[in-house]
mmCIF file of C-alpha atoms in Angstrom:
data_model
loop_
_atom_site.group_PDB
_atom_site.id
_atom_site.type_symbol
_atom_site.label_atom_id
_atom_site.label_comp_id
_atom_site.label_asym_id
_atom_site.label_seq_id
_atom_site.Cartn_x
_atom_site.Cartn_y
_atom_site.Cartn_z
ATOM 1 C CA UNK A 159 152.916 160.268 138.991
ATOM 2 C CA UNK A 160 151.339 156.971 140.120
ATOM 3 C CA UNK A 161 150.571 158.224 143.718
ATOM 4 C CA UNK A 162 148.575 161.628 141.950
ATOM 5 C CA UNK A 163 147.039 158.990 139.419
ATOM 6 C CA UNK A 164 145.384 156.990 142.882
ATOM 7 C CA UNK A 165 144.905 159.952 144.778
ATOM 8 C CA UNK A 166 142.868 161.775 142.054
ATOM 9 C CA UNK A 167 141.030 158.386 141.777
ATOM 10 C CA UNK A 168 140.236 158.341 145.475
ATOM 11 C CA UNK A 169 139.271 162.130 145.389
ATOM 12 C CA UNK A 170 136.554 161.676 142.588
ATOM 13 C CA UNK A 171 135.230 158.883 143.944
ATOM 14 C CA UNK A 172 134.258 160.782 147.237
ATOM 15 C CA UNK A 173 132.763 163.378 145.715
ATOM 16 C CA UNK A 174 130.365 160.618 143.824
ATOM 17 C CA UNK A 175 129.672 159.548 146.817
ATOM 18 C CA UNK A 176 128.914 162.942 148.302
ATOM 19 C CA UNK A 177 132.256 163.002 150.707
ATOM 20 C CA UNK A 178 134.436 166.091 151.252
ATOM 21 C CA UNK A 179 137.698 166.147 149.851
ATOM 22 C CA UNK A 180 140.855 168.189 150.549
ATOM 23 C CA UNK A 181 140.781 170.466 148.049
ATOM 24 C CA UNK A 182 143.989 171.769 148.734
ATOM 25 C CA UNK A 183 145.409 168.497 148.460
ATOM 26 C CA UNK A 184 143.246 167.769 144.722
ATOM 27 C CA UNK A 185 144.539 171.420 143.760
ATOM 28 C CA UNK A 186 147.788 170.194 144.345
ATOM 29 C CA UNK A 187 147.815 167.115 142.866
ATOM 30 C CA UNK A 188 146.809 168.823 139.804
ATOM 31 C CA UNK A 189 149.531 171.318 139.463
ATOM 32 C CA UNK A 190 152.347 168.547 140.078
ATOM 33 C CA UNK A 191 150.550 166.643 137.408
ATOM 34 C CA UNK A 192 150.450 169.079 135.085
ATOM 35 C CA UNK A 193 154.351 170.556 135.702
ATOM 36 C CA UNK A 194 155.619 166.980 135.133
ATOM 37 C CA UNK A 195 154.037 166.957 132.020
ATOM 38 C CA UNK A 196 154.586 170.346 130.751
ATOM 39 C CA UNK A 197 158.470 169.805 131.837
ATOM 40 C CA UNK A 198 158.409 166.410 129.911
ATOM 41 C CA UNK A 199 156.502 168.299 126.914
ATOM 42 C CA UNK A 200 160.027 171.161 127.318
ATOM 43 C CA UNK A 201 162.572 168.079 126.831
ATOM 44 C CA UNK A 202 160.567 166.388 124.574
ATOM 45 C CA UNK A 203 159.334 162.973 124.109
ATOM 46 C CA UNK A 204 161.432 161.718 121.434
ATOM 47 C CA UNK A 205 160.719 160.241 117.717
ATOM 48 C CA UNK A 206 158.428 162.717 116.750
ATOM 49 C CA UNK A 207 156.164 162.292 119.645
ATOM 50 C CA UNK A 208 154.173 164.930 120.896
ATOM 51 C CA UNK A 209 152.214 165.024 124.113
ATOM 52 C CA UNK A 210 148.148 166.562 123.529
ATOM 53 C CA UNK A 211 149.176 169.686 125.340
ATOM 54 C CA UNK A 212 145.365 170.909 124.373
ATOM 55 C CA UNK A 213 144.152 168.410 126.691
ATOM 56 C CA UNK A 214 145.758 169.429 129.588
ATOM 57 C CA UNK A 215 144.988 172.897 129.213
ATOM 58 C CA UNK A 216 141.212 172.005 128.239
ATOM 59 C CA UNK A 217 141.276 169.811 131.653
ATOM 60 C CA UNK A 218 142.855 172.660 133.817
ATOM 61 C CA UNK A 219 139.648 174.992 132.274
ATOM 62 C CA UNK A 220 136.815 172.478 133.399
ATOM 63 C CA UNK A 221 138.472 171.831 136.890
ATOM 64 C CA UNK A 222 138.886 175.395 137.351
ATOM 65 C CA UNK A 223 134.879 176.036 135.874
ATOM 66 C CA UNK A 224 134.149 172.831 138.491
ATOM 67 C CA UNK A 225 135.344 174.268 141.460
ATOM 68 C CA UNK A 226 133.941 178.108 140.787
ATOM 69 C CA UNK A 227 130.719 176.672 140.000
ATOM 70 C CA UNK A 228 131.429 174.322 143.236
ATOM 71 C CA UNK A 229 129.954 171.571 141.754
ATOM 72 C CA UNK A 230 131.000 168.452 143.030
ATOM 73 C CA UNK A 231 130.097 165.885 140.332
ATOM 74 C CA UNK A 232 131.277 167.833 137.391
ATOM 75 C CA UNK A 233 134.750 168.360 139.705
ATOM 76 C CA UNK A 234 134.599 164.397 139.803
ATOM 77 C CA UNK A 235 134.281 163.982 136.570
ATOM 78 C CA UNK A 236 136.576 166.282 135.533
ATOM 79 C CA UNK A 237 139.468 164.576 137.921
ATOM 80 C CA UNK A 238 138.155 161.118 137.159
ATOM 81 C CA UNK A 239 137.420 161.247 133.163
ATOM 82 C CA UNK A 240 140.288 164.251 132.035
ATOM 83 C CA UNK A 241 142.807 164.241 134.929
ATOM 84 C CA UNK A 242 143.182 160.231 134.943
ATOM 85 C CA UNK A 243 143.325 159.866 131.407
ATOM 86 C CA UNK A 244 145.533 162.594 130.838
ATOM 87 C CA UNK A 245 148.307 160.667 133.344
ATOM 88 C CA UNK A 246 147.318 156.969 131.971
ATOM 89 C CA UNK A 247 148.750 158.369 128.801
ATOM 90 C CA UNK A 248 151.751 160.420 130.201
ATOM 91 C CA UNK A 249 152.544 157.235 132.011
ATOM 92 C CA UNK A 250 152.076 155.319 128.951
ATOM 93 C CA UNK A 251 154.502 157.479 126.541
ATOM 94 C CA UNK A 252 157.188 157.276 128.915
ATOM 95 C CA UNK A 253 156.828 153.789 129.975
ATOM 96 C CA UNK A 254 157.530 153.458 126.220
ATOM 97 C CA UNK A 255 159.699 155.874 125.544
ATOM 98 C CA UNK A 256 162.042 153.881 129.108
ATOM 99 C CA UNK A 257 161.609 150.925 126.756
ATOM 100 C CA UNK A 258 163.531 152.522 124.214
ATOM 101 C CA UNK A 259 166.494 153.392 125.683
#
């Protein structure tokens, strides 16, 4: 989840700065993000703790809207401002929940 965390990073930053990205690659990235998560969600987290599913699924709309719209900025915002945050918390809970054990 790290590596998707730096490459989303990388990909909205080149769009900011008016690169090309591999889409295919971003599109990617974003489904193996979001299937770790949603298989976490299935086993649970543990002590009550419930990942913001809504989130996720709010984040897969606007990067979906970003990239029929093919707007560039809102597709780097979208990866840089949902997308990130969404797996700085993921890798937060379990980091915690790996303390636990």
């Amino acid at each position: 989840m790290y590596a998707i965390k730096e490459n989303i990073e990388k990909e909205a930053k080149s769009l900011w700065q008016g690169k090309g990205v591999d889409m295919e690659l971003v599109q990617k990235s974003i489904v193996s993000a979001t299937q770790m998560i949603v298989k976490q969600c299935e086993t649970g987290f543990g002590d009550g703790i419930e990942f913001p599913i809504q989130y996720v699924i709010e984040a897969t709309n606007h990067f979906e809207e970003a990239i029929r719209k093919r707007d560039d900025y809102l597709l780097a915002d979208c990866l840089y401002y949902e997308w990130r945050e969404i797996i700085i918390v993921y890798l937060e809970l379990v980091e915690e929940l790996e303390k636990n054990v």
